[in-house]
Amino acid sequence: MRLAILGAGAVGTSVAELAGEYGHTVTGLADSSSAVVDPDGIDVGAALDAKRSEGVVGSAAPEDVLDGEYDVLVEATPTTLGDAQPGFGHLRTALERDRHVVLANKGPVAERYGEVRDLERESEGQVKFEATVGGAIPVLSTVEDFGPDRITAVRGVLNGTANFILSRMAAEGLDYEHVLAEAQDLGVAEADPTFDVDGTDAALKFVILANVLRGNGREYALADADVAGIEDIPGSALELATEDGRTIRLIGEVTADGEVRVGPRLVPEHGTLAVTGTNNIVQFETEHAGRLNLSGRGAGGPETATAVLSDVGRLPER
């Protein structure tokens, strides 16, 4: 497949670097202010070298990537809330041109899911978005394979930054501010960690899951989720939980009655949901097969790129 990649952050650059290993050609790559386009395939190494040394990937304009030759648009620009722009507009342009779209950007399917599906129905292209939920963990493909109607509820840990902070607070008896600073020094937390620690990032992922599981009867957006974060959890709360054989994790869920909730919850200290570090876990409750657990790395450039490229592999040749 010929890939056009919008977004040259950790995920977009990793997709570009790994595309050749998966048998694909990158015909366009754009960051926020520049692009490089070649219908025969760009020199990915040269583009990324230019990004590191000059701050741009090429001399073309970002919109030139959308106008170029490609089979799949990989939308890896930053997630935005509300109107989900510019990601939604990029998706719409590609679908109107009957191209496939693979999303790493959560915005379009967390905030405008119904519109995305309407555009997809009118196009010869398809939309895939495995990378929006759980990084390398095959969450959405498992839902698709198992059957959304056979999954009654889902819960889990879907933010590595918050999980790292809570794990370190519990293990070392440290306070929130100390561990947050450590996470930022290690690159686990962003300079502005708000979306991670206030529950927004996890909530977007569970909203996407709710749309996939319950989307035939109701469309969800972030405003439909009940969300609380971890900023106000004192170290003493984790100490008290440990004394009782429990710990605290930022748990999200889509309940059997279709509600979406994210917030700090007490869980057994050595239970399945008490994953440590930046690991994620998703639990599915199913009609006939009981509980299914999926866990692994929920973030990271190469890890999330594997989900993007797996989606590309599921798409029909154009």
PDB file of C-alpha atoms in Angstrom:
ATOM      1  CA  MET A   1       0.000   0.000   0.000  1.00  0.00           C
ATOM      2  CA  ARG A   2       1.024   3.622  -0.564  1.00  0.00           C
ATOM      3  CA  LEU A   3       0.844   5.532   2.710  1.00  0.00           C
ATOM      4  CA  ALA A   4       0.404   9.273   3.247  1.00  0.00           C
ATOM      5  CA  ILE A   5       1.226  10.166   6.855  1.00  0.00           C
ATOM      6  CA  LEU A   6      -0.030  13.321   8.526  1.00  0.00           C
ATOM      7  CA  GLY A   7       1.825  13.944  11.764  1.00  0.00           C
ATOM      8  CA  ALA A   8       5.539  13.595  12.420  1.00  0.00           C
ATOM      9  CA  GLY A   9       5.478  13.015  16.158  1.00  0.00           C
ATOM     10  CA  ALA A  10       6.439   9.756  17.853  1.00  0.00           C
ATOM     11  CA  VAL A  11       3.715   7.700  16.173  1.00  0.00           C
ATOM     12  CA  GLY A  12       3.884   9.226  12.696  1.00  0.00           C
ATOM     13  CA  THR A  13       7.669   8.940  12.469  1.00  0.00           C
ATOM     14  CA  SER A  14       7.564   5.355  13.741  1.00  0.00           C
ATOM     15  CA  VAL A  15       4.982   4.434  11.106  1.00  0.00           C
ATOM     16  CA  ALA A  16       7.198   5.983   8.441  1.00  0.00           C
ATOM     17  CA  GLU A  17      10.267   4.126   9.722  1.00  0.00           C
ATOM     18  CA  LEU A  18       8.522   0.742   9.956  1.00  0.00           C
ATOM     19  CA  ALA A  19       6.337   0.924   6.826  1.00  0.00           C
ATOM     20  CA  GLY A  20       8.958  -0.680   4.579  1.00  0.00           C
ATOM     21  CA  GLU A  21       9.261  -3.704   6.887  1.00  0.00           C
ATOM     22  CA  TYR A  22       5.531  -4.277   6.390  1.00  0.00           C
ATOM     23  CA  GLY A  23       5.804  -4.023   2.603  1.00  0.00           C
ATOM     24  CA  HIS A  24       4.388  -0.503   2.219  1.00  0.00           C
ATOM     25  CA  THR A  25       5.653   2.651   0.522  1.00  0.00           C
ATOM     26  CA  VAL A  26       5.457   6.096   2.119  1.00  0.00           C
ATOM     27  CA  THR A  27       4.502   8.606  -0.581  1.00  0.00           C
ATOM     28  CA  GLY A  28       3.942  11.589   1.724  1.00  0.00           C
ATOM     29  CA  LEU A  29       4.891  12.741   5.211  1.00  0.00           C
ATOM     30  CA  ALA A  30       3.845  16.008   6.843  1.00  0.00           C
ATOM     31  CA  ASP A  31       4.472  17.775  10.115  1.00  0.00           C
ATOM     32  CA  SER A  32       2.548  20.864  11.211  1.00  0.00           C
ATOM     33  CA  SER A  33       4.325  23.227   8.819  1.00  0.00           C
ATOM     34  CA  SER A  34       5.981  21.243   6.029  1.00  0.00           C
ATOM     35  CA  ALA A  35       5.825  18.077   3.973  1.00  0.00           C
ATOM     36  CA  VAL A  36       7.669  15.855   1.566  1.00  0.00           C
ATOM     37  CA  VAL A  37       5.756  14.144  -1.269  1.00  0.00           C
ATOM     38  CA  ASP A  38       6.845  11.692  -3.963  1.00  0.00           C
ATOM     39  CA  PRO A  39       4.428   9.326  -5.774  1.00  0.00           C
ATOM     40  CA  ASP A  40       7.265   6.820  -6.155  1.00  0.00           C
ATOM     41  CA  GLY A  41       8.096   6.871  -2.453  1.00  0.00           C
ATOM     42  CA  ILE A  42       9.889   9.407  -0.282  1.00  0.00           C
ATOM     43  CA  ASP A  43      13.291   8.934   1.325  1.00  0.00           C
ATOM     44  CA  VAL A  44      12.058   8.466   4.885  1.00  0.00           C
ATOM     45  CA  GLY A  45      15.520   8.620   6.436  1.00  0.00           C
ATOM     46  CA  ALA A  46      16.341  11.904   4.727  1.00  0.00           C
ATOM     47  CA  ALA A  47      12.992  13.422   5.747  1.00  0.00           C
ATOM     48  CA  LEU A  48      13.470  12.480   9.390  1.00  0.00           C
ATOM     49  CA  ASP A  49      17.068  13.707   9.348  1.00  0.00           C
ATOM     50  CA  ALA A  50      15.793  17.033   8.031  1.00  0.00           C
ATOM     51  CA  LYS A  51      13.191  17.146  10.791  1.00  0.00           C
ATOM     52  CA  ARG A  52      15.863  16.641  13.454  1.00  0.00           C
ATOM     53  CA  SER A  53      18.379  19.091  11.980  1.00  0.00           C
ATOM     54  CA  GLU A  54      16.166  21.746  10.392  1.00  0.00           C
ATOM     55  CA  GLY A  55      12.807  21.351  12.118  1.00  0.00           C
ATOM     56  CA  VAL A  56      10.953  20.507   8.890  1.00  0.00           C
ATOM     57  CA  VAL A  57      10.498  17.282   6.923  1.00  0.00           C
ATOM     58  CA  GLY A  58      10.596  18.924   3.479  1.00  0.00           C
ATOM     59  CA  SER A  59       9.821  21.931   1.340  1.00  0.00           C
ATOM     60  CA  ALA A  60       6.226  21.114   0.385  1.00  0.00           C
ATOM     61  CA  ALA A  61       3.095  22.280   2.237  1.00  0.00           C
ATOM     62  CA  PRO A  62       1.238  19.847   4.548  1.00  0.00           C
ATOM     63  CA  GLU A  63      -1.895  19.973   2.384  1.00  0.00           C
ATOM     64  CA  ASP A  64       0.155  18.648  -0.555  1.00  0.00           C
ATOM     65  CA  VAL A  65       0.170  15.260   1.165  1.00  0.00           C
ATOM     66  CA  LEU A  66      -3.639  15.040   0.975  1.00  0.00           C
ATOM     67  CA  ASP A  67      -3.481  15.976  -2.710  1.00  0.00           C
ATOM     68  CA  GLY A  68      -0.851  13.336  -3.497  1.00  0.00           C
ATOM     69  CA  GLU A  69      -0.930   9.713  -4.564  1.00  0.00           C
ATOM     70  CA  TYR A  70      -1.768   7.285  -1.771  1.00  0.00           C
ATOM     71  CA  ASP A  71      -4.006   4.349  -0.889  1.00  0.00           C
ATOM     72  CA  VAL A  72      -4.172   4.952   2.870  1.00  0.00           C
ATOM     73  CA  LEU A  73      -4.105   8.177   4.846  1.00  0.00           C
ATOM     74  CA  VAL A  74      -2.493   7.673   8.257  1.00  0.00           C
ATOM     75  CA  GLU A  75      -3.877  10.439  10.496  1.00  0.00           C
ATOM     76  CA  ALA A  76      -1.408  10.859  13.376  1.00  0.00           C
ATOM     77  CA  THR A  77      -1.824  14.533  14.229  1.00  0.00           C
ATOM     78  CA  PRO A  78      -2.503  15.476  17.886  1.00  0.00           C
ATOM     79  CA  THR A  79      -5.917  14.665  19.319  1.00  0.00           C
ATOM     80  CA  THR A  80      -8.223  17.652  19.715  1.00  0.00           C
ATOM     81  CA  LEU A  81     -11.603  17.849  21.425  1.00  0.00           C
ATOM     82  CA  GLY A  82     -14.938  19.291  20.346  1.00  0.00           C
ATOM     83  CA  ASP A  83     -14.898  19.521  16.559  1.00  0.00           C
ATOM     84  CA  ALA A  84     -11.864  17.171  16.360  1.00  0.00           C
ATOM     85  CA  GLN A  85     -10.189  19.415  13.802  1.00  0.00           C
ATOM     86  CA  PRO A  86      -8.022  19.307  11.791  1.00  0.00           C
ATOM     87  CA  GLY A  87      -8.042  15.502  12.018  1.00  0.00           C
ATOM     88  CA  PHE A  88     -11.702  15.146  11.089  1.00  0.00           C
ATOM     89  CA  GLY A  89     -11.243  17.356   8.029  1.00  0.00           C
ATOM     90  CA  HIS A  90      -8.276  15.272   6.884  1.00  0.00           C
ATOM     91  CA  LEU A  91     -10.344  12.094   7.254  1.00  0.00           C
ATOM     92  CA  ARG A  92     -13.253  13.612   5.334  1.00  0.00           C
ATOM     93  CA  THR A  93     -11.015  14.720   2.464  1.00  0.00           C
ATOM     94  CA  ALA A  94      -9.478  11.253   2.110  1.00  0.00           C
ATOM     95  CA  LEU A  95     -12.840   9.456   2.234  1.00  0.00           C
ATOM     96  CA  GLU A  96     -14.358  11.855  -0.299  1.00  0.00           C
ATOM     97  CA  ARG A  97     -11.501  10.807  -2.593  1.00  0.00           C
ATOM     98  CA  ASP A  98     -12.306   7.134  -1.899  1.00  0.00           C
ATOM     99  CA  ARG A  99      -9.076   6.534   0.007  1.00  0.00           C
ATOM    100  CA  HIS A 100      -8.747   4.460   3.164  1.00  0.00           C
ATOM    101  CA  VAL A 101      -8.022   6.132   6.515  1.00  0.00           C
ATOM    102  CA  VAL A 102      -6.169   4.713   9.527  1.00  0.00           C
ATOM    103  CA  LEU A 103      -6.411   6.835  12.668  1.00  0.00           C
ATOM    104  CA  ALA A 104      -3.947   7.205  15.493  1.00  0.00           C
ATOM    105  CA  ASN A 105      -5.754  10.456  16.345  1.00  0.00           C
ATOM    106  CA  LYS A 106      -8.577   9.729  18.818  1.00  0.00           C
ATOM    107  CA  GLY A 107     -10.557  12.913  18.166  1.00  0.00           C
ATOM    108  CA  PRO A 108     -12.676  11.947  15.143  1.00  0.00           C
ATOM    109  CA  VAL A 109     -13.969   8.662  16.608  1.00  0.00           C
ATOM    110  CA  ALA A 110     -14.291   9.980  20.167  1.00  0.00           C
ATOM    111  CA  GLU A 111     -16.106  13.210  19.288  1.00  0.00           C
ATOM    112  CA  ARG A 112     -17.713  12.726  15.839  1.00  0.00           C
ATOM    113  CA  TYR A 113     -18.175   8.979  15.515  1.00  0.00           C
ATOM    114  CA  GLY A 114     -21.533   9.099  13.741  1.00  0.00           C
ATOM    115  CA  GLU A 115     -20.239  11.521  11.119  1.00  0.00           C
ATOM    116  CA  VAL A 116     -17.177   9.344  10.537  1.00  0.00           C
ATOM    117  CA  ARG A 117     -19.371   6.315   9.898  1.00  0.00           C
ATOM    118  CA  ASP A 118     -21.671   8.319   7.596  1.00  0.00           C
ATOM    119  CA  LEU A 119     -18.699   9.465   5.524  1.00  0.00           C
ATOM    120  CA  GLU A 120     -17.353   5.920   5.410  1.00  0.00           C
ATOM    121  CA  ARG A 121     -20.670   4.567   4.100  1.00  0.00           C
ATOM    122  CA  GLU A 122     -20.591   7.075   1.235  1.00  0.00           C
ATOM    123  CA  SER A 123     -16.989   6.236   0.300  1.00  0.00           C
ATOM    124  CA  GLU A 124     -15.161   3.343  -1.282  1.00  0.00           C
ATOM    125  CA  GLY A 125     -12.566   3.803   1.455  1.00  0.00           C
ATOM    126  CA  GLN A 126     -12.665   2.290   4.924  1.00  0.00           C
ATOM    127  CA  VAL A 127     -11.742   3.692   8.347  1.00  0.00           C
ATOM    128  CA  LYS A 128      -9.681   1.742  10.906  1.00  0.00           C
ATOM    129  CA  PHE A 129      -8.593   3.001  14.326  1.00  0.00           C
ATOM    130  CA  GLU A 130      -6.997   0.240  16.393  1.00  0.00           C
ATOM    131  CA  ALA A 131      -4.194   2.582  17.483  1.00  0.00           C
ATOM    132  CA  THR A 132      -6.619   4.925  19.259  1.00  0.00           C
ATOM    133  CA  VAL A 133      -7.232   2.468  22.117  1.00  0.00           C
ATOM    134  CA  GLY A 134      -4.453   0.696  23.987  1.00  0.00           C
ATOM    135  CA  GLY A 135      -1.393   1.233  21.799  1.00  0.00           C
ATOM    136  CA  ALA A 136      -0.023  -2.143  20.766  1.00  0.00           C
ATOM    137  CA  ILE A 137      -2.823  -4.101  22.489  1.00  0.00           C
ATOM    138  CA  PRO A 138      -5.297  -5.492  19.889  1.00  0.00           C
ATOM    139  CA  VAL A 139      -8.366  -4.165  21.695  1.00  0.00           C
ATOM    140  CA  LEU A 140     -10.637  -3.132  18.821  1.00  0.00           C
ATOM    141  CA  SER A 141      -9.707  -6.030  16.565  1.00  0.00           C
ATOM    142  CA  THR A 142     -10.618  -8.371  19.425  1.00  0.00           C
ATOM    143  CA  VAL A 143     -14.017  -6.660  19.697  1.00  0.00           C
ATOM    144  CA  GLU A 144     -14.499  -7.025  15.945  1.00  0.00           C
ATOM    145  CA  ASP A 145     -13.452 -10.677  15.905  1.00  0.00           C
ATOM    146  CA  PHE A 146     -15.399 -11.633  19.012  1.00  0.00           C
ATOM    147  CA  GLY A 147     -18.488  -9.627  18.082  1.00  0.00           C
ATOM    148  CA  PRO A 148     -19.511  -6.408  19.860  1.00  0.00           C
ATOM    149  CA  ASP A 149     -22.967  -7.833  20.601  1.00  0.00           C
ATOM    150  CA  ARG A 150     -21.332 -10.647  22.611  1.00  0.00           C
ATOM    151  CA  ILE A 151     -19.422  -8.291  24.912  1.00  0.00           C
ATOM    152  CA  THR A 152     -21.550  -7.054  27.804  1.00  0.00           C
ATOM    153  CA  ALA A 153     -19.079  -4.719  29.531  1.00  0.00           C
ATOM    154  CA  VAL A 154     -15.459  -3.598  29.452  1.00  0.00           C
ATOM    155  CA  ARG A 155     -13.141  -2.116  32.064  1.00  0.00           C
ATOM    156  CA  GLY A 156      -9.448  -1.544  32.515  1.00  0.00           C
ATOM    157  CA  VAL A 157      -6.429   0.711  32.748  1.00  0.00           C
ATOM    158  CA  LEU A 158      -5.827   2.686  29.556  1.00  0.00           C
ATOM    159  CA  ASN A 159      -3.426   5.457  30.511  1.00  0.00           C
ATOM    160  CA  GLY A 160       0.217   4.589  31.110  1.00  0.00           C
ATOM    161  CA  THR A 161       1.190   7.934  32.636  1.00  0.00           C
ATOM    162  CA  ALA A 162      -1.447   7.798  35.369  1.00  0.00           C
ATOM    163  CA  ASN A 163      -0.638   4.155  36.008  1.00  0.00           C
ATOM    164  CA  PHE A 164       3.076   4.872  36.340  1.00  0.00           C
ATOM    165  CA  ILE A 165       2.380   7.631  38.857  1.00  0.00           C
ATOM    166  CA  LEU A 166       0.033   5.519  40.988  1.00  0.00           C
ATOM    167  CA  SER A 167       2.395   2.515  40.835  1.00  0.00           C
ATOM    168  CA  ARG A 168       5.353   4.580  42.013  1.00  0.00           C
ATOM    169  CA  MET A 169       3.358   6.310  44.734  1.00  0.00           C
ATOM    170  CA  ALA A 170       2.279   2.930  46.118  1.00  0.00           C
ATOM    171  CA  ALA A 171       5.645   1.193  45.787  1.00  0.00           C
ATOM    172  CA  GLU A 172       7.835   3.973  47.190  1.00  0.00           C
ATOM    173  CA  GLY A 173       5.473   5.884  49.480  1.00  0.00           C
ATOM    174  CA  LEU A 174       6.031   9.077  47.466  1.00  0.00           C
ATOM    175  CA  ASP A 175       3.594  11.927  46.970  1.00  0.00           C
ATOM    176  CA  TYR A 176       1.907  12.835  43.688  1.00  0.00           C
ATOM    177  CA  GLU A 177       3.970  15.926  42.829  1.00  0.00           C
ATOM    178  CA  HIS A 178       7.267  14.107  43.382  1.00  0.00           C
ATOM    179  CA  VAL A 179       6.321  11.177  41.146  1.00  0.00           C
ATOM    180  CA  LEU A 180       4.855  13.445  38.464  1.00  0.00           C
ATOM    181  CA  ALA A 181       8.169  15.321  38.253  1.00  0.00           C
ATOM    182  CA  GLU A 182       9.993  11.997  38.008  1.00  0.00           C
ATOM    183  CA  ALA A 183       7.655  10.836  35.234  1.00  0.00           C
ATOM    184  CA  GLN A 184       8.307  14.053  33.306  1.00  0.00           C
ATOM    185  CA  ASP A 185      12.074  13.631  33.697  1.00  0.00           C
ATOM    186  CA  LEU A 186      11.789  10.082  32.318  1.00  0.00           C
ATOM    187  CA  GLY A 187       9.600  11.145  29.406  1.00  0.00           C
ATOM    188  CA  VAL A 188       6.670   9.093  30.710  1.00  0.00           C
ATOM    189  CA  ALA A 189       4.618  12.256  31.314  1.00  0.00           C
ATOM    190  CA  GLU A 190       4.278  15.239  28.997  1.00  0.00           C
ATOM    191  CA  ALA A 191       5.355  18.725  30.039  1.00  0.00           C
ATOM    192  CA  ASP A 192       1.622  19.402  30.282  1.00  0.00           C
ATOM    193  CA  PRO A 193       0.227  16.113  31.640  1.00  0.00           C
ATOM    194  CA  THR A 194      -3.328  17.384  32.113  1.00  0.00           C
ATOM    195  CA  PHE A 195      -5.104  14.976  29.724  1.00  0.00           C
ATOM    196  CA  ASP A 196      -3.354  12.010  31.359  1.00  0.00           C
ATOM    197  CA  VAL A 197      -3.788  12.850  35.028  1.00  0.00           C
ATOM    198  CA  ASP A 198      -7.289  14.343  34.877  1.00  0.00           C
ATOM    199  CA  GLY A 199      -8.688  11.225  33.192  1.00  0.00           C
ATOM    200  CA  THR A 200      -9.426  12.792  29.789  1.00  0.00           C
ATOM    201  CA  ASP A 201      -7.138  10.525  27.749  1.00  0.00           C
ATOM    202  CA  ALA A 202      -8.506   7.350  29.327  1.00  0.00           C
ATOM    203  CA  ALA A 203     -12.064   8.637  28.950  1.00  0.00           C
ATOM    204  CA  LEU A 204     -11.587   9.244  25.214  1.00  0.00           C
ATOM    205  CA  LYS A 205     -10.488   5.631  24.797  1.00  0.00           C
ATOM    206  CA  PHE A 206     -13.484   4.274  26.688  1.00  0.00           C
ATOM    207  CA  VAL A 207     -15.776   6.563  24.699  1.00  0.00           C
ATOM    208  CA  ILE A 208     -14.359   5.014  21.520  1.00  0.00           C
ATOM    209  CA  LEU A 209     -14.970   1.561  22.978  1.00  0.00           C
ATOM    210  CA  ALA A 210     -18.531   2.565  23.850  1.00  0.00           C
ATOM    211  CA  ASN A 211     -19.100   3.730  20.278  1.00  0.00           C
ATOM    212  CA  VAL A 212     -17.835   0.439  18.898  1.00  0.00           C
ATOM    213  CA  LEU A 213     -19.775  -1.683  21.401  1.00  0.00           C
ATOM    214  CA  ARG A 214     -23.006   0.316  21.595  1.00  0.00           C
ATOM    215  CA  GLY A 215     -22.781   2.565  18.541  1.00  0.00           C
ATOM    216  CA  ASN A 216     -25.778   1.079  16.736  1.00  0.00           C
ATOM    217  CA  GLY A 217     -28.158   2.619  19.239  1.00  0.00           C
ATOM    218  CA  ARG A 218     -26.307   5.616  20.641  1.00  0.00           C
ATOM    219  CA  GLU A 219     -23.399   7.859  19.777  1.00  0.00           C
ATOM    220  CA  TYR A 220     -20.963   8.780  22.546  1.00  0.00           C
ATOM    221  CA  ALA A 221     -18.630  11.741  22.999  1.00  0.00           C
ATOM    222  CA  LEU A 222     -16.410  12.852  25.862  1.00  0.00           C
ATOM    223  CA  ALA A 223     -19.267  14.873  27.361  1.00  0.00           C
ATOM    224  CA  ASP A 224     -21.159  11.604  27.953  1.00  0.00           C
ATOM    225  CA  ALA A 225     -18.463  10.204  30.256  1.00  0.00           C
ATOM    226  CA  ASP A 226     -18.277  10.591  34.028  1.00  0.00           C
ATOM    227  CA  VAL A 227     -14.591  11.443  34.542  1.00  0.00           C
ATOM    228  CA  ALA A 228     -12.333  11.959  37.557  1.00  0.00           C
ATOM    229  CA  GLY A 229      -8.524  12.080  37.673  1.00  0.00           C
ATOM    230  CA  ILE A 230      -5.723  11.265  40.071  1.00  0.00           C
ATOM    231  CA  GLU A 231      -4.368  14.737  40.903  1.00  0.00           C
ATOM    232  CA  ASP A 232      -5.892  14.881  44.380  1.00  0.00           C
ATOM    233  CA  ILE A 233      -4.985  11.384  45.592  1.00  0.00           C
ATOM    234  CA  PRO A 234      -2.666  11.687  48.630  1.00  0.00           C
ATOM    235  CA  GLY A 235       0.100   9.203  49.286  1.00  0.00           C
ATOM    236  CA  SER A 236      -1.661   8.315  52.545  1.00  0.00           C
ATOM    237  CA  ALA A 237      -4.613   6.916  50.570  1.00  0.00           C
ATOM    238  CA  LEU A 238      -2.332   4.441  48.833  1.00  0.00           C
ATOM    239  CA  GLU A 239      -0.699   3.515  52.159  1.00  0.00           C
ATOM    240  CA  LEU A 240      -4.095   2.803  53.706  1.00  0.00           C
ATOM    241  CA  ALA A 241      -5.121   0.760  50.665  1.00  0.00           C
ATOM    242  CA  THR A 242      -1.937  -1.325  50.926  1.00  0.00           C
ATOM    243  CA  GLU A 243      -2.652  -2.092  54.569  1.00  0.00           C
ATOM    244  CA  ASP A 244      -5.944  -3.584  53.411  1.00  0.00           C
ATOM    245  CA  GLY A 245      -4.339  -5.617  50.595  1.00  0.00           C
ATOM    246  CA  ARG A 246      -5.526  -3.215  47.925  1.00  0.00           C
ATOM    247  CA  THR A 247      -4.181  -0.432  45.740  1.00  0.00           C
ATOM    248  CA  ILE A 248      -5.559   2.397  43.593  1.00  0.00           C
ATOM    249  CA  ARG A 249      -5.701   2.478  39.813  1.00  0.00           C
ATOM    250  CA  LEU A 250      -7.336   4.832  37.304  1.00  0.00           C
ATOM    251  CA  ILE A 251     -10.050   2.509  36.034  1.00  0.00           C
ATOM    252  CA  GLY A 252     -12.298   3.158  33.057  1.00  0.00           C
ATOM    253  CA  GLU A 253     -15.370   1.178  32.116  1.00  0.00           C
ATOM    254  CA  VAL A 254     -18.259   0.834  29.733  1.00  0.00           C
ATOM    255  CA  THR A 255     -20.987  -0.731  31.827  1.00  0.00           C
ATOM    256  CA  ALA A 256     -23.627  -3.245  30.790  1.00  0.00           C
ATOM    257  CA  ASP A 257     -26.196  -0.440  30.661  1.00  0.00           C
ATOM    258  CA  GLY A 258     -23.968   1.665  28.402  1.00  0.00           C
ATOM    259  CA  GLU A 259     -22.539   4.186  30.857  1.00  0.00           C
ATOM    260  CA  VAL A 260     -18.925   5.386  30.492  1.00  0.00           C
ATOM    261  CA  ARG A 261     -16.989   6.085  33.698  1.00  0.00           C
ATOM    262  CA  VAL A 262     -13.331   6.803  34.504  1.00  0.00           C
ATOM    263  CA  GLY A 263     -11.897   7.430  37.948  1.00  0.00           C
ATOM    264  CA  PRO A 264      -9.619   6.192  40.735  1.00  0.00           C
ATOM    265  CA  ARG A 265     -10.789   2.839  42.102  1.00  0.00           C
ATOM    266  CA  LEU A 266      -9.635   0.461  44.801  1.00  0.00           C
ATOM    267  CA  VAL A 267      -8.517  -2.885  43.326  1.00  0.00           C
ATOM    268  CA  PRO A 268      -6.835  -5.950  44.866  1.00  0.00           C
ATOM    269  CA  GLU A 269      -3.104  -5.244  45.236  1.00  0.00           C
ATOM    270  CA  HIS A 270      -2.123  -8.381  43.335  1.00  0.00           C
ATOM    271  CA  GLY A 271      -5.228  -8.557  41.160  1.00  0.00           C
ATOM    272  CA  THR A 272      -5.427  -8.513  37.393  1.00  0.00           C
ATOM    273  CA  LEU A 273      -6.238  -4.799  37.188  1.00  0.00           C
ATOM    274  CA  ALA A 274      -3.237  -3.793  39.310  1.00  0.00           C
ATOM    275  CA  VAL A 275      -0.846  -3.584  36.351  1.00  0.00           C
ATOM    276  CA  THR A 276       2.329  -1.645  37.083  1.00  0.00           C
ATOM    277  CA  GLY A 277       4.410   0.997  35.353  1.00  0.00           C
ATOM    278  CA  THR A 278       3.132   2.131  31.978  1.00  0.00           C
ATOM    279  CA  ASN A 279       1.375  -1.143  31.177  1.00  0.00           C
ATOM    280  CA  ASN A 280      -2.300  -1.187  30.226  1.00  0.00           C
ATOM    281  CA  ILE A 281      -4.995  -3.825  30.616  1.00  0.00           C
ATOM    282  CA  VAL A 282      -8.488  -4.295  29.216  1.00  0.00           C
ATOM    283  CA  GLN A 283     -11.046  -6.751  30.597  1.00  0.00           C
ATOM    284  CA  PHE A 284     -14.018  -7.830  28.495  1.00  0.00           C
ATOM    285  CA  GLU A 285     -17.082  -9.403  30.072  1.00  0.00           C
ATOM    286  CA  THR A 286     -18.655 -11.697  27.490  1.00  0.00           C
ATOM    287  CA  GLU A 287     -21.942 -13.529  27.162  1.00  0.00           C
ATOM    288  CA  HIS A 288     -20.614 -17.048  26.785  1.00  0.00           C
ATOM    289  CA  ALA A 289     -16.843 -17.008  27.302  1.00  0.00           C
ATOM    290  CA  GLY A 290     -16.562 -15.295  30.677  1.00  0.00           C
ATOM    291  CA  ARG A 291     -13.883 -12.706  31.221  1.00  0.00           C
ATOM    292  CA  LEU A 292     -11.154 -11.995  28.667  1.00  0.00           C
ATOM    293  CA  ASN A 293      -8.010 -10.053  29.637  1.00  0.00           C
ATOM    294  CA  LEU A 294      -5.683  -8.251  27.231  1.00  0.00           C
ATOM    295  CA  SER A 295      -2.601  -6.470  28.530  1.00  0.00           C
ATOM    296  CA  GLY A 296       0.607  -4.967  27.230  1.00  0.00           C
ATOM    297  CA  ARG A 297       2.208  -1.684  26.229  1.00  0.00           C
ATOM    298  CA  GLY A 298      -0.469   0.918  25.807  1.00  0.00           C
ATOM    299  CA  ALA A 299       1.633   3.728  24.358  1.00  0.00           C
ATOM    300  CA  GLY A 300       4.921   4.546  22.629  1.00  0.00           C
ATOM    301  CA  GLY A 301       5.857   5.359  19.054  1.00  0.00           C
ATOM    302  CA  PRO A 302       6.906   1.930  17.733  1.00  0.00           C
ATOM    303  CA  GLU A 303       4.278   0.146  19.814  1.00  0.00           C
ATOM    304  CA  THR A 304       1.412   2.278  18.523  1.00  0.00           C
ATOM    305  CA  ALA A 305       2.830   2.166  14.992  1.00  0.00           C
ATOM    306  CA  THR A 306       2.420  -1.615  15.020  1.00  0.00           C
ATOM    307  CA  ALA A 307      -1.313  -1.102  15.585  1.00  0.00           C
ATOM    308  CA  VAL A 308      -1.474   1.398  12.709  1.00  0.00           C
ATOM    309  CA  LEU A 309       0.344  -0.949  10.353  1.00  0.00           C
ATOM    310  CA  SER A 310      -1.789  -3.912  11.431  1.00  0.00           C
ATOM    311  CA  ASP A 311      -4.833  -1.861  10.438  1.00  0.00           C
ATOM    312  CA  VAL A 312      -3.256  -1.093   7.068  1.00  0.00           C
ATOM    313  CA  GLY A 313      -2.783  -4.822   6.582  1.00  0.00           C
ATOM    314  CA  ARG A 314      -6.511  -5.433   7.160  1.00  0.00           C
ATOM    315  CA  LEU A 315      -7.571  -3.028   4.409  1.00  0.00           C
ATOM    316  CA  PRO A 316      -8.447  -4.235   0.896  1.00  0.00           C
ATOM    317  CA  GLU A 317      -6.139  -3.272  -1.934  1.00  0.00           C
ATOM    318  CA  ARG A 318      -7.461  -0.369  -3.949  1.00  0.00           C
TER     319      ARG A 318
END
